[in-house]
Amino acid sequence: MPQRSRYRRFLLIIQAIWFSLLRRLLHLWVRARVVPEDLGELELDPDLPTFYVLDNSALSSVLITDHLCRTQGWHRLHRGFKAGDIHLPRSYGADRRYRGLFVRTPERQRHDPIIRQLVDQASAQRGLKIQVVPVTVLIGRAPDNEAGFLKILFSENWELGGRVRRLFATLINGRATMVQFGQPIRLDDVLEGTTDAGTALARLSRILRVHFKRVKTAAIGPDRSHRRTLVEKVIKSEAVQLAIDAKAKRDGIDHERAERVARQYAREIAADYSYSVVRILDLLLTWFWNRIYRGVNVKHFRAFREASPGYEIVYVPCHRSHIDYLLLSYLLYYRGFVPPHIAAGVNLNMPLIGPLLRRGGAFFLRRSFRAQPLYAAVFNQYVSLILSRGVALEYFIEGTRSRTGRLLPPRAGMLSITVRAFLRYRNRPVLFQPVYIGYERLAEGNSYISELSGQQKKAESLSDLRNVINILRKNYGEVTVSFAEPVMLNEHLEAHAPDWEQQDYAMDSKPEWLPRLVDDLAERILVNINRSAHLNPVNLLAIALLASRKHALDEEDLEQLLGLLQGIVKQSGYGERITITDLEPGQIIEYGLEMGLIERHVHRLGNIIRTDATSAVLLTYFRNNVAHLLAMPAWIACCFLNVQRIRRSRLHQLTATVYPFLKRELFLPWDPADLEPVTDHCVDTLINLGLLRQYGDRLQRAPGGSDQTYYLRLLANSMVQTFERYFITVSILAKNGSGQLTRQQLEQLCILSAQRISLLHEFEAPEFYDKTLFKLFIESLNETGILKRDEEGRLVFDQRLEQFARDARLILDKEVRHAIIQVTPEVLELENRAAA
């Protein structure tokens, strides 16, 4: 017996040495990317016995995982497992086991014997706390859609492979290995409620199978056919064939020729996903981000990862820059998700750039195709087909990049196509994932200012690539990507059409409730984007300095104001996913100086922080990014600009009048019916920070000349331009009279008046006379019933508009109101000037 025991120990030592040697040799080549990036998210308890379950029994997977456990200081896989009276020779098992040397087939035995042994013994010793950690090892992760390249041939896919294939996969794609550790499963929780070990084993196996399938689907995607096959399926679909017949009849051509046109459309649209291109882009973008950014901060990704399994995912980020889609795809790929198929404007389908984007997952669409029914049928069918196959999508419901920094009104065409595709196929429920992207400097900043100033938008071209050299020379600070609360399509369907599951819908079906559903979806997505915003140092500096008349503040006052702004947002309760920079006010100022956005003027009576005219115009963009966070507190501050005290009941009345317009412009989250407690909370926040005082029902600001009144005025100034635009519109209507203007005439007069006021009385900020903002306000006046149209299409109004104008006296001082009234023209006067 002693001799046998010594022999067994000798074998274990040899085995350990052999295992260590193989692990060291393997990691001379293999480089594993670990998911999640922050392993602290796993909440792994180092004091509890840990047993690992791998997705398959490959030796390379065991060696890679063991190496990572060694670097983390976790319990090693090859060492014995001990928990109470349980003693096992190793600390890992496999969900899938195969037999055969070259041709691998699944073993008939359903469960790994060592996992069965663990559950049997744990069932006999109830109460033991054991954590089971699922581990997925993917070597060369890529969708299976290409052929002819070694790296793709030996990339991870859904087919079984033998030991030889695994060896080549490790040699060729070892540096593209991803290891995902799942949340620990408490074995005592699994055993709870079971009467025998067999039931517990079945439950654990089911949990593991579901987990591994979801992880692999998210990481390498579903099986995807070749692009040519997909195009043919689109063309042969019933909806497209009907559209082809209609075009042939309408244009007097034969069916074959009309089908060629449809096929040409499909090729123009379809993505051509290439893993080789994605790998190259991964390398290039890693270098690019490190070159121009100080860091990319990702917020709330863990919540998205936990919510996403079992859903078709549609990413709907805000659109600030061309960098948006590159950045989001990169981050998803880096964190173990397949880059989505991205809807891109056909203007980007230019030589060199178009094919590159197409192979990175972009599919192209024309700006408008209402007058092209065949193109519409092909596009709708393509989107429906890829969505039904589990391919993640990404599109921007704003339709174009925001030139002002605010969210744009939604263009809901892609949303409508997505909903109709789901109603037809219904494979898995759809999850819309809103994403907020916040920059500290924009590559397109100067071009945005030019376009807002009236210059024609420059079409994208290859010559724009020259700008990359200039981009590489600048520091763009940090970028924040924040994953907002997801929007579930099924919940909205239940609200708008409770019997939708009992109905059958064709591709061209347009139920009467569909437009309302799509509008509600679009609004909820944009509201959730705003509720996940990040308040960065540049946002804070922009709000503070642009609130001063000359865009300059005493450095001590600026520090105080920055601290107050941070405190207001922290206490406002806008949303649980709102985040704020960790920098202190003094550090924020130093950061702005380092970025070159502000300058310090040294003075004997105290330093002054200021920004020049060009930087001030650029800073309006970053102020507008987060204008919604301060909208309600700033509105309340505006109510004290021209009076020292106001009753709380009067404040509620004024807020109820103005809130629908603010909600429409800034996509605020609160329902008008729930406005009073929101207003009271914001008032209490200002009282807590010392900016307001309360005496019974009366609210009062500090006397004029005090620091508190000065800071309250600066807070109010962050929103004053919004109310000036409202007053311009109301003044033009009042000056011309009811039934005198068409909507187009009103919009034109508003823009011209705002331009003139900007030149005469304000610093020239092009966003002040942005056409979109005036259109939104006019639409809101229509929705609230203040404006209506007569039979001739002219705008009519009643005394409510006059009351709106009278209330403006509380917000805007006399000089501003007089200037606006003096500048606003009558339509007849404008026509006479144009004729002259």
Coordinates of C-alpha atoms in Angstrom, one line a residue, residues 281-771:
L281 CA -10.1 47.2 -38.4
D282 CA -9.6 46.0 -34.8
L283 CA -5.9 46.6 -35.1
L284 CA -6.2 49.9 -36.8
L285 CA -8.8 51.3 -34.5
T286 CA -7.0 50.2 -31.4
W287 CA -4.0 52.3 -32.6
F288 CA -6.3 55.2 -33.7
W289 CA -8.2 55.4 -30.4
N290 CA -4.9 55.3 -28.4
R291 CA -3.5 58.1 -30.6
I292 CA -6.4 60.6 -30.4
Y293 CA -8.2 59.8 -27.1
R294 CA -7.0 59.7 -23.6
G295 CA -9.4 56.9 -22.9
V296 CA -12.8 55.4 -23.8
N297 CA -15.0 55.0 -20.8
V298 CA -17.9 52.5 -21.0
K299 CA -20.8 52.7 -18.6
H300 CA -23.5 50.2 -17.7
F301 CA -22.3 47.5 -20.1
R302 CA -22.7 44.8 -17.5
A303 CA -26.5 45.6 -17.3
F304 CA -26.7 45.3 -21.1
R305 CA -24.8 42.0 -21.1
E306 CA -27.2 40.5 -18.5
A307 CA -30.3 41.8 -20.3
S308 CA -29.4 40.8 -23.9
P309 CA -29.5 36.9 -23.9
G310 CA -32.5 35.6 -25.7
Y311 CA -33.2 38.8 -27.7
E312 CA -32.7 40.1 -31.2
I313 CA -30.7 43.2 -30.5
V314 CA -31.0 46.5 -32.3
Y315 CA -28.5 49.2 -31.2
V316 CA -29.9 52.7 -31.4
P317 CA -27.2 55.2 -30.4
C318 CA -27.3 59.0 -30.7
H319 CA -25.5 60.3 -33.7
R320 CA -22.8 63.0 -33.1
S321 CA -20.0 62.0 -35.4
H322 CA -18.9 59.5 -38.1
I323 CA -16.8 58.0 -35.3
D324 CA -20.0 56.8 -33.5
Y325 CA -20.5 53.6 -35.5
L326 CA -16.8 52.7 -35.6
L327 CA -16.5 53.2 -31.9
L328 CA -19.6 51.2 -30.9
S329 CA -18.7 48.3 -33.2
Y330 CA -15.2 48.2 -31.8
L331 CA -16.4 48.2 -28.2
L332 CA -18.8 45.4 -28.8
Y333 CA -16.2 43.3 -30.6
Y334 CA -13.7 44.0 -27.8
R335 CA -16.2 42.8 -25.2
G336 CA -17.1 39.6 -26.9
F337 CA -20.1 40.6 -29.1
V338 CA -20.4 40.3 -32.8
P339 CA -20.3 43.8 -34.5
P340 CA -23.8 44.6 -35.7
H341 CA -24.9 45.2 -39.3
I342 CA -25.1 49.0 -39.5
A343 CA -27.5 51.0 -41.6
A344 CA -25.3 53.6 -43.4
G345 CA -26.3 56.3 -45.9
V346 CA -25.6 55.5 -49.5
N347 CA -23.5 58.7 -49.6
L348 CA -20.8 56.7 -47.7
N349 CA -20.8 54.0 -50.5
M350 CA -17.9 55.7 -52.3
P351 CA -14.8 54.0 -53.8
L352 CA -12.5 52.3 -51.3
I353 CA -14.5 53.5 -48.3
G354 CA -17.8 51.8 -49.3
P355 CA -16.3 48.3 -49.8
L356 CA -14.4 48.6 -46.5
L357 CA -17.5 49.6 -44.6
R358 CA -19.6 46.9 -46.3
R359 CA -17.1 44.2 -45.2
G360 CA -17.2 45.7 -41.7
G361 CA -20.9 45.1 -41.5
A362 CA -22.5 48.2 -43.1
F363 CA -25.5 47.9 -45.4
F364 CA -26.5 51.0 -47.4
L365 CA -29.8 52.8 -47.8
R366 CA -30.9 55.8 -49.8
R367 CA -32.1 58.9 -48.0
S368 CA -35.7 58.5 -49.3
F369 CA -37.3 55.7 -51.3
R370 CA -41.0 56.4 -51.0
A371 CA -41.2 57.0 -54.8
Q372 CA -39.3 53.7 -55.4
P373 CA -41.6 50.8 -54.4
L374 CA -39.3 48.2 -55.8
Y375 CA -36.3 49.5 -53.9
A376 CA -38.5 49.8 -50.8
A377 CA -39.6 46.1 -51.1
V378 CA -36.0 44.9 -51.6
F379 CA -34.7 46.9 -48.6
N380 CA -37.5 45.9 -46.3
Q381 CA -37.1 42.2 -47.2
Y382 CA -33.3 42.4 -46.7
V383 CA -33.7 43.9 -43.2
S384 CA -36.4 41.4 -42.3
L385 CA -34.3 38.5 -43.5
I386 CA -31.1 39.4 -41.5
L387 CA -33.1 40.2 -38.4
S388 CA -35.0 36.9 -38.6
R389 CA -31.6 35.1 -38.7
G390 CA -30.5 36.7 -35.4
V391 CA -28.1 39.3 -36.8
A392 CA -27.8 42.3 -34.6
L393 CA -28.7 45.7 -36.2
E394 CA -27.6 49.2 -35.6
Y395 CA -29.1 52.4 -36.9
F396 CA -29.5 56.0 -35.9
I397 CA -33.1 57.0 -35.5
E398 CA -32.1 60.7 -35.7
G399 CA -31.4 60.0 -39.4
T400 CA -28.3 62.3 -39.5
R401 CA -25.6 63.7 -37.3
S402 CA -26.7 66.4 -34.9
R403 CA -25.2 69.7 -35.8
T404 CA -26.2 71.4 -32.5
G405 CA -25.4 68.8 -29.9
R406 CA -29.1 68.2 -29.1
L407 CA -30.9 65.0 -30.0
L408 CA -32.7 65.5 -33.3
P409 CA -36.4 64.6 -33.9
P410 CA -36.6 60.9 -34.8
R411 CA -37.0 59.6 -38.4
A412 CA -38.8 56.4 -37.7
G413 CA -38.5 54.6 -41.0
M414 CA -36.1 52.0 -39.8
L415 CA -38.0 51.5 -36.6
S416 CA -41.2 50.8 -38.6
I417 CA -39.4 48.3 -40.9
T418 CA -38.0 46.5 -37.8
V419 CA -41.4 46.3 -36.1
R420 CA -43.0 45.0 -39.3
A421 CA -40.2 42.4 -39.8
F422 CA -40.7 41.2 -36.2
L423 CA -44.5 40.9 -36.7
R424 CA -43.9 38.7 -39.7
Y425 CA -41.2 36.4 -38.4
R426 CA -41.4 36.5 -34.6
N427 CA -38.3 34.3 -34.0
R428 CA -37.1 36.0 -30.8
P429 CA -38.3 39.2 -29.0
V430 CA -36.6 42.4 -30.0
L431 CA -34.5 44.5 -27.6
F432 CA -33.7 48.1 -28.6
Q433 CA -30.5 49.2 -26.9
P434 CA -30.2 53.0 -26.7
V435 CA -26.6 54.2 -26.4
Y436 CA -25.3 57.7 -25.3
I437 CA -22.0 58.8 -26.8
G438 CA -20.3 61.8 -25.3
Y439 CA -17.2 63.5 -26.7
E440 CA -15.0 66.3 -25.3
R441 CA -13.9 67.5 -28.8
L442 CA -15.4 66.7 -32.2
A443 CA -13.5 66.1 -35.4
E444 CA -16.4 67.7 -37.4
G445 CA -16.9 70.7 -35.2
N446 CA -15.9 73.4 -37.7
S447 CA -18.0 71.9 -40.5
Y448 CA -21.0 71.8 -38.2
I449 CA -20.7 75.5 -37.5
S450 CA -20.4 76.2 -41.3
E451 CA -23.6 74.2 -42.0
L452 CA -25.6 75.9 -39.3
S453 CA -24.4 79.3 -40.6
G454 CA -26.2 78.5 -43.9
Q455 CA -23.4 77.0 -46.0
Q456 CA -24.3 74.0 -48.1
K457 CA -23.5 70.6 -46.6
K458 CA -20.4 69.3 -48.2
A459 CA -20.8 65.8 -49.7
E460 CA -18.6 63.1 -48.4
S461 CA -15.7 62.3 -50.7
L462 CA -12.3 60.6 -50.7
S463 CA -10.6 64.0 -50.2
D464 CA -12.0 64.0 -46.7
L465 CA -9.4 61.3 -45.8
R466 CA -6.8 64.1 -45.8
N467 CA -8.5 65.4 -42.6
V468 CA -7.4 62.3 -40.8
I469 CA -3.8 63.7 -40.7
N470 CA -5.2 66.8 -38.9
I471 CA -7.2 64.7 -36.6
L472 CA -4.2 62.7 -35.6
R473 CA -2.4 65.9 -34.5
K474 CA -5.0 66.9 -31.9
N475 CA -6.0 65.7 -28.5
Y476 CA -9.7 64.8 -28.3
G477 CA -9.8 64.1 -24.6
E478 CA -12.0 61.2 -23.4
V479 CA -15.1 59.5 -24.9
T480 CA -17.9 58.1 -22.8
V481 CA -20.2 55.4 -24.2
S482 CA -23.1 54.7 -21.9
F483 CA -25.6 51.9 -22.4
A484 CA -29.1 53.1 -21.5
E485 CA -32.0 51.2 -20.2
P486 CA -33.2 48.9 -23.0
V487 CA -36.6 49.3 -24.7
M488 CA -38.5 46.0 -25.1
L489 CA -40.7 45.9 -28.3
N490 CA -43.1 43.3 -26.8
E491 CA -44.0 45.7 -24.0
H492 CA -45.0 48.4 -26.4
L493 CA -46.9 45.9 -28.6
E494 CA -48.9 44.8 -25.6
A495 CA -49.8 48.5 -24.8
H496 CA -50.9 49.4 -28.4
A497 CA -52.3 46.1 -29.6
P498 CA -53.0 43.6 -26.9
D499 CA -54.1 40.9 -29.4
W500 CA -51.1 41.2 -31.7
E501 CA -50.0 37.6 -31.0
Q502 CA -53.2 36.3 -32.3
Q503 CA -52.9 38.2 -35.6
D504 CA -51.0 37.3 -38.8
Y505 CA -49.2 40.1 -40.6
A506 CA -47.7 40.2 -44.1
M507 CA -44.6 42.2 -44.9
D508 CA -46.7 45.0 -46.4
S509 CA -49.2 45.1 -43.4
K510 CA -49.6 48.5 -41.8
P511 CA -52.0 48.2 -38.9
E512 CA -53.7 51.5 -37.9
W513 CA -51.9 51.4 -34.5
L514 CA -48.4 51.0 -36.1
P515 CA -47.6 54.8 -36.5
R516 CA -48.5 55.5 -32.8
L517 CA -46.4 52.5 -31.7
V518 CA -43.4 53.6 -33.7
D519 CA -43.7 57.2 -32.4
D520 CA -43.8 56.0 -28.8
L521 CA -40.8 53.7 -29.4
A522 CA -38.8 56.5 -31.0
E523 CA -39.6 58.9 -28.1
R524 CA -38.8 56.3 -25.5
I525 CA -35.4 55.5 -27.1
L526 CA -34.4 59.1 -27.2
V527 CA -35.6 59.7 -23.6
N528 CA -33.5 56.7 -22.5
I529 CA -30.5 58.0 -24.3
N530 CA -30.8 61.3 -22.4
R531 CA -31.3 59.4 -19.2
S532 CA -27.8 57.8 -19.5
A533 CA -25.8 60.9 -20.3
H534 CA -22.4 61.6 -18.8
L535 CA -21.6 65.1 -17.5
N536 CA -17.9 65.5 -18.5
P537 CA -15.5 68.4 -17.7
V538 CA -16.1 70.1 -21.1
N539 CA -19.8 70.0 -20.6
L540 CA -19.5 71.7 -17.3
L541 CA -17.1 74.4 -18.6
A542 CA -19.3 75.1 -21.5
I543 CA -22.4 75.5 -19.4
A544 CA -20.6 77.8 -16.9
L545 CA -18.7 80.1 -19.3
L546 CA -21.5 80.4 -21.9
A547 CA -23.8 81.6 -19.1
S548 CA -21.7 84.7 -18.6
R549 CA -22.1 87.7 -20.9
K550 CA -18.5 87.8 -22.2
H551 CA -17.8 84.1 -21.7
A552 CA -15.4 84.9 -18.8
L553 CA -15.6 84.4 -15.1
D554 CA -13.5 85.0 -12.1
E555 CA -11.6 81.8 -11.4
E556 CA -13.0 81.5 -7.8
D557 CA -16.6 82.1 -9.1
L558 CA -16.1 79.5 -11.8
E559 CA -15.0 76.9 -9.3
Q560 CA -18.1 77.7 -7.1
L561 CA -20.4 77.5 -10.1
L562 CA -18.9 74.2 -11.4
G563 CA -19.4 72.7 -7.9
L564 CA -23.0 73.9 -7.8
L565 CA -23.7 72.5 -11.3
Q566 CA -22.3 69.1 -10.2
G567 CA -24.4 69.2 -7.0
I568 CA -27.6 70.1 -8.9
V569 CA -27.2 67.2 -11.4
K570 CA -26.4 64.8 -8.5
Q571 CA -29.5 65.7 -6.5
S572 CA -31.9 66.2 -9.4
G573 CA -32.8 62.5 -9.7
Y574 CA -32.9 62.7 -13.5
G575 CA -32.0 59.0 -13.9
E576 CA -30.1 56.2 -12.3
R577 CA -27.7 55.9 -15.2
I578 CA -26.6 59.6 -15.2
T579 CA -22.9 59.8 -14.4
I580 CA -20.7 62.8 -13.6
T581 CA -17.0 63.4 -13.9
D582 CA -15.0 62.6 -10.8
L583 CA -12.8 65.7 -11.2
E584 CA -13.1 68.5 -8.6
P585 CA -13.9 72.0 -9.9
G586 CA -10.2 73.1 -9.7
Q587 CA -9.2 70.0 -11.7
I588 CA -11.9 70.7 -14.3
I589 CA -10.4 74.1 -14.9
E590 CA -6.9 72.7 -15.3
Y591 CA -8.2 70.0 -17.6
G592 CA -9.9 72.7 -19.8
L593 CA -6.6 74.7 -19.9
E594 CA -4.7 71.5 -20.9
M595 CA -7.2 70.8 -23.7
G596 CA -6.8 74.3 -25.0
L597 CA -10.5 75.1 -24.7
I598 CA -10.1 78.0 -22.2
E599 CA -7.3 80.3 -21.2
R600 CA -6.3 81.9 -17.9
H601 CA -5.8 85.7 -17.7
V602 CA -3.7 86.6 -14.7
H603 CA -4.9 89.7 -12.9
R604 CA -3.8 91.3 -9.6
L605 CA -7.4 91.3 -8.4
G606 CA -7.9 87.6 -9.2
N607 CA -7.4 85.3 -12.2
I608 CA -10.0 85.3 -15.0
I609 CA -10.9 82.2 -17.0
R610 CA -12.2 82.9 -20.4
T611 CA -12.7 81.5 -23.9
D612 CA -12.4 83.2 -27.3
A613 CA -15.3 83.7 -29.7
T614 CA -14.4 80.7 -31.9
S615 CA -14.1 78.3 -29.0
A616 CA -17.3 79.7 -27.5
V617 CA -19.3 78.8 -30.6
L618 CA -17.8 75.2 -30.4
L619 CA -18.6 75.0 -26.7
T620 CA -22.4 75.5 -27.4
Y621 CA -22.3 72.0 -28.9
F622 CA -21.1 70.5 -25.6
R623 CA -23.5 72.6 -23.5
N624 CA -26.4 71.3 -25.6
N625 CA -25.3 67.7 -25.1
V626 CA -26.4 67.9 -21.5
A627 CA -28.9 70.8 -21.6
H628 CA -31.7 68.3 -20.6
L629 CA -30.0 67.6 -17.3
L630 CA -30.3 71.2 -16.1
A631 CA -33.5 72.1 -18.0
M632 CA -35.9 72.0 -15.0
P633 CA -33.6 73.7 -12.4
A634 CA -32.6 76.3 -15.0
W635 CA -36.2 77.0 -15.8
I636 CA -37.0 77.5 -12.2
A637 CA -34.0 79.9 -11.9
C638 CA -35.4 81.8 -14.9
C639 CA -38.6 82.5 -13.0
F640 CA -36.5 84.6 -10.6
L641 CA -34.6 86.7 -13.1
N642 CA -37.0 89.6 -12.9
V643 CA -38.8 89.0 -9.6
Q644 CA -37.4 88.3 -6.1
R645 CA -40.2 86.0 -4.9
I646 CA -43.0 83.9 -6.4
R647 CA -45.6 81.6 -4.9
R648 CA -45.0 77.9 -5.4
S649 CA -48.5 77.5 -6.9
R650 CA -47.8 80.2 -9.5
L651 CA -44.5 78.4 -10.3
H652 CA -46.5 75.1 -10.9
Q653 CA -48.8 77.0 -13.2
L654 CA -46.0 78.5 -15.3
T655 CA -44.2 75.2 -15.4
A656 CA -47.3 73.4 -16.7
T657 CA -47.5 76.0 -19.5
V658 CA -43.9 75.8 -20.7
Y659 CA -43.1 72.1 -20.0
P660 CA -44.7 70.6 -23.1
F661 CA -42.3 72.7 -25.3
L662 CA -39.3 71.8 -23.3
K663 CA -40.2 68.1 -23.3
R664 CA -40.6 68.1 -27.0
E665 CA -37.3 69.9 -27.7
L666 CA -35.1 68.1 -25.0
F667 CA -36.9 64.7 -24.8
L668 CA -37.4 65.1 -21.1
P669 CA -38.7 61.9 -19.3
W670 CA -41.5 63.1 -17.1
D671 CA -45.2 62.9 -18.0
P672 CA -47.0 66.3 -17.7
A673 CA -49.4 64.7 -15.2
D674 CA -46.5 63.9 -12.8
L675 CA -44.9 67.3 -13.1
E676 CA -45.6 68.8 -9.7
P677 CA -43.5 66.5 -7.6
V678 CA -40.7 66.8 -10.2
T679 CA -40.9 70.6 -9.9
D680 CA -40.9 70.4 -6.1
H681 CA -37.9 68.2 -6.0
C682 CA -35.9 70.6 -8.2
V683 CA -37.0 73.5 -6.0
D684 CA -35.9 71.6 -2.9
T685 CA -32.5 70.9 -4.6
L686 CA -32.0 74.7 -5.2
I687 CA -33.0 75.4 -1.6
N688 CA -30.5 72.7 -0.3
L689 CA -27.7 74.3 -2.3
G690 CA -28.6 77.8 -0.9
L691 CA -29.8 79.3 -4.2
L692 CA -33.4 79.7 -3.0
R693 CA -35.2 80.2 0.3
Q694 CA -38.7 79.2 1.3
Y695 CA -41.2 81.2 3.5
G696 CA -44.5 79.3 3.6
D697 CA -45.9 79.0 0.1
R698 CA -43.5 81.7 -1.1
L699 CA -40.2 81.0 -2.7
Q700 CA -37.6 83.7 -2.7
R701 CA -34.1 84.3 -4.0
A702 CA -31.4 86.2 -2.1
P703 CA -31.2 90.0 -2.5
G704 CA -29.5 91.4 -5.6
G705 CA -25.8 91.6 -5.4
S706 CA -25.3 88.4 -3.4
D707 CA -23.3 85.5 -4.6
Q708 CA -26.3 83.2 -4.5
T709 CA -28.3 85.5 -6.8
Y710 CA -25.3 85.7 -9.1
Y711 CA -25.0 82.0 -9.4
L712 CA -28.8 81.6 -9.8
R713 CA -28.7 84.0 -12.7
L714 CA -25.9 82.1 -14.4
L715 CA -27.8 78.9 -14.0
A716 CA -30.9 80.6 -15.6
N717 CA -28.8 81.9 -18.5
S718 CA -28.0 78.4 -19.6
M719 CA -31.7 78.2 -20.8
V720 CA -32.5 81.8 -21.6
Q721 CA -31.8 81.5 -25.3
T722 CA -34.4 78.7 -25.6
F723 CA -37.1 81.1 -24.2
E724 CA -35.9 83.9 -26.4
R725 CA -36.5 81.6 -29.5
Y726 CA -40.0 80.9 -28.1
F727 CA -40.7 84.6 -27.7
I728 CA -39.5 85.4 -31.2
T729 CA -42.0 82.9 -32.6
V730 CA -44.9 84.3 -30.5
S731 CA -44.0 87.9 -31.3
I732 CA -44.0 87.2 -35.0
L733 CA -47.4 85.6 -34.8
A734 CA -48.8 88.4 -32.7
K735 CA -47.3 91.1 -34.9
N736 CA -48.8 89.6 -38.1
G737 CA -52.1 88.6 -36.6
S738 CA -54.2 85.4 -36.6
G739 CA -54.9 83.9 -40.0
Q740 CA -52.1 85.9 -41.8
L741 CA -49.1 83.5 -42.0
T742 CA -48.5 80.0 -43.4
R743 CA -46.3 77.7 -41.5
Q744 CA -43.5 78.1 -44.0
Q745 CA -43.7 81.9 -43.8
L746 CA -43.6 81.7 -40.0
E747 CA -40.5 79.5 -40.1
Q748 CA -38.7 81.8 -42.5
L749 CA -39.5 84.9 -40.4
C750 CA -38.3 83.1 -37.2
I751 CA -34.9 82.2 -38.7
L752 CA -34.3 85.7 -40.2
S753 CA -35.3 87.4 -36.9
A754 CA -33.1 85.1 -34.8
Q755 CA -30.1 85.7 -37.2
R756 CA -30.6 89.5 -36.9
I757 CA -30.9 89.4 -33.1
S758 CA -27.8 87.2 -32.9
L759 CA -25.8 89.7 -34.9
L760 CA -27.1 92.8 -33.0
H761 CA -27.5 91.6 -29.4
E762 CA -25.9 88.2 -28.8
F763 CA -22.7 86.5 -29.6
E764 CA -23.2 84.8 -33.0
A765 CA -24.1 81.2 -32.2
P766 CA -25.5 79.5 -35.3
E767 CA -27.6 77.1 -33.2
F768 CA -29.6 80.1 -32.0
Y769 CA -31.3 80.3 -35.4
D770 CA -31.4 76.6 -36.2
K771 CA -34.4 75.8 -38.3

